[in-house]
JSON list of C-alpha atoms in Angstrom, two decimals:
[
{"chain": "A", "resi": 1488, "resn": "MET", "atom": "CA", "xyz": [0.00, 0.00, 0.00]},
{"chain": "A", "resi": 1489, "resn": "GLU", "atom": "CA", "xyz": [1.24, 3.48, -0.83]},
{"chain": "A", "resi": 1490, "resn": "PRO", "atom": "CA", "xyz": [2.23, 5.38, 2.32]},
{"chain": "A", "resi": 1491, "resn": "ASP", "atom": "CA", "xyz": [0.46, 8.52, 1.06]},
{"chain": "A", "resi": 1492, "resn": "CYS", "atom": "CA", "xyz": [-2.94, 6.78, 0.73]},
{"chain": "A", "resi": 1493, "resn": "ARG", "atom": "CA", "xyz": [-3.98, 8.09, 4.13]},
{"chain": "A", "resi": 1494, "resn": "ALA", "atom": "CA", "xyz": [-7.26, 9.89, 4.55]},
{"chain": "A", "resi": 1495, "resn": "LYS", "atom": "CA", "xyz": [-9.84, 10.99, 7.05]},
{"chain": "A", "resi": 1496, "resn": "LEU", "atom": "CA", "xyz": [-13.11, 9.09, 6.71]},
{"chain": "A", "resi": 1497, "resn": "TYR", "atom": "CA", "xyz": [-16.33, 11.07, 7.13]},
{"chain": "A", "resi": 1498, "resn": "GLU", "atom": "CA", "xyz": [-20.01, 10.14, 7.21]},
{"chain": "A", "resi": 1499, "resn": "LEU", "atom": "CA", "xyz": [-22.87, 12.58, 6.63]},
{"chain": "A", "resi": 1500, "resn": "ASN", "atom": "CA", "xyz": [-25.25, 12.40, 9.60]},
{"chain": "A", "resi": 1501, "resn": "ALA", "atom": "CA", "xyz": [-29.02, 13.01, 9.74]},
{"chain": "A", "resi": 1502, "resn": "GLU", "atom": "CA", "xyz": [-28.43, 16.73, 10.38]},
{"chain": "A", "resi": 1503, "resn": "SER", "atom": "CA", "xyz": [-26.35, 16.98, 7.16]},
{"chain": "A", "resi": 1504, "resn": "VAL", "atom": "CA", "xyz": [-23.11, 17.44, 9.12]},
{"chain": "A", "resi": 1505, "resn": "TRP", "atom": "CA", "xyz": [-19.95, 15.56, 8.13]},
{"chain": "A", "resi": 1506, "resn": "VAL", "atom": "CA", "xyz": [-18.76, 13.53, 11.13]},
{"chain": "A", "resi": 1507, "resn": "GLU", "atom": "CA", "xyz": [-15.13, 12.36, 11.22]},
{"chain": "A", "resi": 1508, "resn": "MET", "atom": "CA", "xyz": [-14.84, 8.60, 11.73]},
{"chain": "A", "resi": 1509, "resn": "GLY", "atom": "CA", "xyz": [-11.05, 8.45, 11.86]},
{"chain": "A", "resi": 1510, "resn": "LEU", "atom": "CA", "xyz": [-7.72, 8.80, 10.08]},
{"chain": "A", "resi": 1511, "resn": "ALA", "atom": "CA", "xyz": [-6.75, 5.66, 8.23]},
{"chain": "A", "resi": 1512, "resn": "ASN", "atom": "CA", "xyz": [-4.96, 3.93, 5.37]},
{"chain": "A", "resi": 1513, "resn": "VAL", "atom": "CA", "xyz": [-7.07, 3.46, 2.25]},
{"chain": "A", "resi": 1514, "resn": "GLU", "atom": "CA", "xyz": [-6.83, 0.85, -0.47]},
{"chain": "A", "resi": 1515, "resn": "VAL", "atom": "CA", "xyz": [-9.00, -0.61, -3.20]},
{"chain": "A", "resi": 1516, "resn": "THR", "atom": "CA", "xyz": [-8.69, -4.37, -2.98]},
{"chain": "A", "resi": 1517, "resn": "GLN", "atom": "CA", "xyz": [-10.46, -7.53, -4.08]},
{"chain": "A", "resi": 1518, "resn": "ILE", "atom": "CA", "xyz": [-12.38, -9.12, -1.21]},
{"chain": "A", "resi": 1519, "resn": "GLU", "atom": "CA", "xyz": [-13.88, -12.43, -2.27]},
{"chain": "A", "resi": 1520, "resn": "ALA", "atom": "CA", "xyz": [-16.36, -12.56, 0.62]},
{"chain": "A", "resi": 1521, "resn": "ALA", "atom": "CA", "xyz": [-17.77, -9.19, -0.47]},
{"chain": "A", "resi": 1522, "resn": "GLY", "atom": "CA", "xyz": [-18.01, -10.29, -4.09]},
{"chain": "A", "resi": 1523, "resn": "GLY", "atom": "CA", "xyz": [-15.43, -8.04, -5.70]},
{"chain": "A", "resi": 1524, "resn": "ASP", "atom": "CA", "xyz": [-13.48, -4.82, -5.36]},
{"chain": "A", "resi": 1525, "resn": "CYS", "atom": "CA", "xyz": [-13.89, -2.90, -2.12]},
{"chain": "A", "resi": 1526, "resn": "ILE", "atom": "CA", "xyz": [-12.69, 0.35, -0.64]},
{"chain": "A", "resi": 1527, "resn": "ARG", "atom": "CA", "xyz": [-10.98, -0.77, 2.57]},
{"chain": "A", "resi": 1528, "resn": "VAL", "atom": "CA", "xyz": [-10.26, 1.87, 5.20]},
{"chain": "A", "resi": 1529, "resn": "ARG", "atom": "CA", "xyz": [-8.04, 0.60, 8.03]},
{"chain": "A", "resi": 1530, "resn": "GLY", "atom": "CA", "xyz": [-7.05, 2.41, 11.19]},
{"chain": "A", "resi": 1531, "resn": "ASP", "atom": "CA", "xyz": [-3.49, 2.44, 12.49]},
{"chain": "A", "resi": 1532, "resn": "ASP", "atom": "CA", "xyz": [-4.40, -0.47, 14.78]},
{"chain": "A", "resi": 1533, "resn": "GLY", "atom": "CA", "xyz": [-5.24, -2.60, 11.72]},
{"chain": "A", "resi": 1534, "resn": "ALA", "atom": "CA", "xyz": [-8.99, -2.63, 12.40]},
{"chain": "A", "resi": 1535, "resn": "ASP", "atom": "CA", "xyz": [-11.33, -1.92, 9.49]},
{"chain": "A", "resi": 1536, "resn": "LEU", "atom": "CA", "xyz": [-13.18, 1.38, 9.81]},
{"chain": "A", "resi": 1537, "resn": "LEU", "atom": "CA", "xyz": [-14.98, 0.69, 6.54]},
{"chain": "A", "resi": 1538, "resn": "VAL", "atom": "CA", "xyz": [-15.23, -1.95, 3.84]},
{"chain": "A", "resi": 1539, "resn": "SER", "atom": "CA", "xyz": [-17.41, -0.61, 1.03]},
{"chain": "A", "resi": 1540, "resn": "LYS", "atom": "CA", "xyz": [-18.14, -2.61, -2.13]},
{"chain": "A", "resi": 1541, "resn": "VAL", "atom": "CA", "xyz": [-17.16, -0.69, -5.25]},
{"chain": "A", "resi": 1542, "resn": "ARG", "atom": "CA", "xyz": [-20.07, -0.31, -7.67]},
{"chain": "A", "resi": 1543, "resn": "HIS", "atom": "CA", "xyz": [-18.25, -0.23, -11.02]},
{"chain": "A", "resi": 1544, "resn": "ASP", "atom": "CA", "xyz": [-21.61, -0.43, -12.83]},
{"chain": "A", "resi": 1545, "resn": "ASP", "atom": "CA", "xyz": [-22.57, 2.92, -11.25]},
{"chain": "A", "resi": 1546, "resn": "PHE", "atom": "CA", "xyz": [-19.27, 4.78, -11.37]},
{"chain": "A", "resi": 1547, "resn": "ASN", "atom": "CA", "xyz": [-21.07, 8.14, -11.52]},
{"chain": "A", "resi": 1548, "resn": "ASN", "atom": "CA", "xyz": [-21.91, 7.51, -7.85]},
{"chain": "A", "resi": 1549, "resn": "TYR", "atom": "CA", "xyz": [-18.28, 8.42, -7.06]},
{"chain": "A", "resi": 1550, "resn": "GLN", "atom": "CA", "xyz": [-17.30, 12.08, -7.16]},
{"chain": "A", "resi": 1551, "resn": "ARG", "atom": "CA", "xyz": [-13.86, 13.62, -6.86]},
{"chain": "A", "resi": 1552, "resn": "LYS", "atom": "CA", "xyz": [-12.86, 17.18, -6.09]},
{"chain": "A", "resi": 1553, "resn": "GLU", "atom": "CA", "xyz": [-9.17, 17.91, -5.51]},
{"chain": "A", "resi": 1554, "resn": "SER", "atom": "CA", "xyz": [-8.15, 15.52, -2.70]},
{"chain": "A", "resi": 1555, "resn": "ILE", "atom": "CA", "xyz": [-11.65, 14.39, -1.65]},
{"chain": "A", "resi": 1556, "resn": "ILE", "atom": "CA", "xyz": [-13.68, 11.41, -2.91]},
{"chain": "A", "resi": 1557, "resn": "THR", "atom": "CA", "xyz": [-17.37, 11.14, -1.99]},
{"chain": "A", "resi": 1558, "resn": "TRP", "atom": "CA", "xyz": [-19.95, 8.45, -2.67]},
{"chain": "A", "resi": 1559, "resn": "THR", "atom": "CA", "xyz": [-23.23, 7.01, -1.46]},
{"chain": "A", "resi": 1560, "resn": "GLU", "atom": "CA", "xyz": [-22.97, 3.51, -0.06]},
{"chain": "A", "resi": 1561, "resn": "LEU", "atom": "CA", "xyz": [-26.02, 1.30, -0.44]},
{"chain": "A", "resi": 1562, "resn": "SER", "atom": "CA", "xyz": [-26.36, -1.52, 2.08]},
{"chain": "A", "resi": 1563, "resn": "ASP", "atom": "CA", "xyz": [-28.89, -4.23, 1.39]},
{"chain": "A", "resi": 1564, "resn": "LEU", "atom": "CA", "xyz": [-30.38, -5.45, 4.63]},
{"chain": "A", "resi": 1565, "resn": "SER", "atom": "CA", "xyz": [-31.60, -9.00, 5.00]},
{"chain": "A", "resi": 1566, "resn": "PRO", "atom": "CA", "xyz": [-35.19, -8.99, 6.17]},
{"chain": "A", "resi": 1567, "resn": "SER", "atom": "CA", "xyz": [-35.84, -10.11, 9.71]},
{"chain": "A", "resi": 1568, "resn": "ALA", "atom": "CA", "xyz": [-38.77, -12.39, 10.46]},
{"chain": "A", "resi": 1569, "resn": "GLY", "atom": "CA", "xyz": [-41.89, -10.79, 9.01]},
{"chain": "A", "resi": 1570, "resn": "ALA", "atom": "CA", "xyz": [-40.09, -7.69, 7.73]},
{"chain": "A", "resi": 1571, "resn": "ALA", "atom": "CA", "xyz": [-39.84, -6.59, 4.13]},
{"chain": "A", "resi": 1572, "resn": "GLU", "atom": "CA", "xyz": [-36.48, -6.47, 2.41]},
{"chain": "A", "resi": 1573, "resn": "SER", "atom": "CA", "xyz": [-34.99, -2.97, 2.45]},
{"chain": "A", "resi": 1574, "resn": "SER", "atom": "CA", "xyz": [-31.84, -1.03, 1.75]},
{"chain": "A", "resi": 1575, "resn": "THR", "atom": "CA", "xyz": [-30.22, 1.93, 3.44]},
{"chain": "A", "resi": 1576, "resn": "ALA", "atom": "CA", "xyz": [-27.91, 4.55, 2.04]},
{"chain": "A", "resi": 1577, "resn": "ARG", "atom": "CA", "xyz": [-25.21, 6.62, 3.68]},
{"chain": "A", "resi": 1578, "resn": "ASP", "atom": "CA", "xyz": [-23.03, 9.36, 2.28]},
{"chain": "A", "resi": 1579, "resn": "LEU", "atom": "CA", "xyz": [-19.30, 8.88, 2.83]},
{"chain": "A", "resi": 1580, "resn": "ALA", "atom": "CA", "xyz": [-16.19, 10.93, 2.09]},
{"chain": "A", "resi": 1581, "resn": "LEU", "atom": "CA", "xyz": [-12.45, 10.38, 2.12]},
{"chain": "A", "resi": 1582, "resn": "SER", "atom": "CA", "xyz": [-10.28, 13.47, 2.54]},
{"chain": "A", "resi": 1583, "resn": "PHE", "atom": "CA", "xyz": [-6.73, 12.53, 1.58]},
{"chain": "A", "resi": 1584, "resn": "GLU", "atom": "CA", "xyz": [-3.57, 13.95, 3.13]},
{"chain": "A", "resi": 1585, "resn": "THR", "atom": "CA", "xyz": [-2.01, 14.27, -0.34]},
{"chain": "A", "resi": 1586, "resn": "SER", "atom": "CA", "xyz": [-3.36, 14.66, -3.86]},
{"chain": "A", "resi": 1587, "resn": "SER", "atom": "CA", "xyz": [-1.16, 11.74, -4.96]},
{"chain": "A", "resi": 1588, "resn": "GLY", "atom": "CA", "xyz": [-2.93, 9.51, -2.43]},
{"chain": "A", "resi": 1589, "resn": "CYS", "atom": "CA", "xyz": [-6.27, 10.59, -3.84]},
{"chain": "A", "resi": 1590, "resn": "ASP", "atom": "CA", "xyz": [-4.96, 9.97, -7.39]},
{"chain": "A", "resi": 1591, "resn": "CYS", "atom": "CA", "xyz": [-3.90, 6.44, -6.41]},
{"chain": "A", "resi": 1592, "resn": "ILE", "atom": "CA", "xyz": [-7.33, 5.49, -5.04]},
{"chain": "A", "resi": 1593, "resn": "TRP", "atom": "CA", "xyz": [-9.27, 7.28, -7.80]},
{"chain": "A", "resi": 1594, "resn": "GLU", "atom": "CA", "xyz": [-7.30, 5.43, -10.49]},
{"chain": "A", "resi": 1595, "resn": "ALA", "atom": "CA", "xyz": [-7.96, 2.11, -8.72]},
{"chain": "A", "resi": 1596, "resn": "LEU", "atom": "CA", "xyz": [-11.69, 2.91, -8.58]},
{"chain": "A", "resi": 1597, "resn": "ALA", "atom": "CA", "xyz": [-11.79, 3.92, -12.24]},
{"chain": "A", "resi": 1598, "resn": "GLY", "atom": "CA", "xyz": [-9.70, 0.94, -13.34]},
{"chain": "A", "resi": 1599, "resn": "GLY", "atom": "CA", "xyz": [-12.43, -1.61, -12.73]},
{"chain": "A", "resi": 1600, "resn": "GLN", "atom": "CA", "xyz": [-15.16, 0.15, -14.66]},
{"chain": "A", "resi": 1601, "resn": "GLY", "atom": "CA", "xyz": [-13.91, -0.94, -18.06]},
{"chain": "A", "resi": 1602, "resn": "GLY", "atom": "CA", "xyz": [-12.86, 2.41, -19.41]}
]
C-alpha cells in the first residue's frame, strides 16, 4: 500500500453534518467474501473502519474534487422475520492527506469500470 494513501473518513449524519470517523490507510482491494473490489479503510491499529463494495456499474456515484472522494454507499439489509427487504444509504467521504494519495485510489476505482 502506498504510504500517502492516508485519509480521514467522514459520514454525513441526519443533520447533514460531516462527522469524522477516523484517520486511516485506504486501499482498493479484491475481497472475495464481499463479491469483488472494495474500498478498505483501516485504522493504524489494523482494524477496518470501513469496507465498502465498489459499484463499477454505477461509477457516476463516485465524485472527486481535488483531494476528496465522496460516494453514497447502499447496504442491502436481510429482512428479519416478518419484515420486508430494504436497503439503506449513507453518504461517505475520504479526505486525503495528499493529492497523490487521492490519485492512487481514484485510479484504482476507475480501473475496474472498463474504461
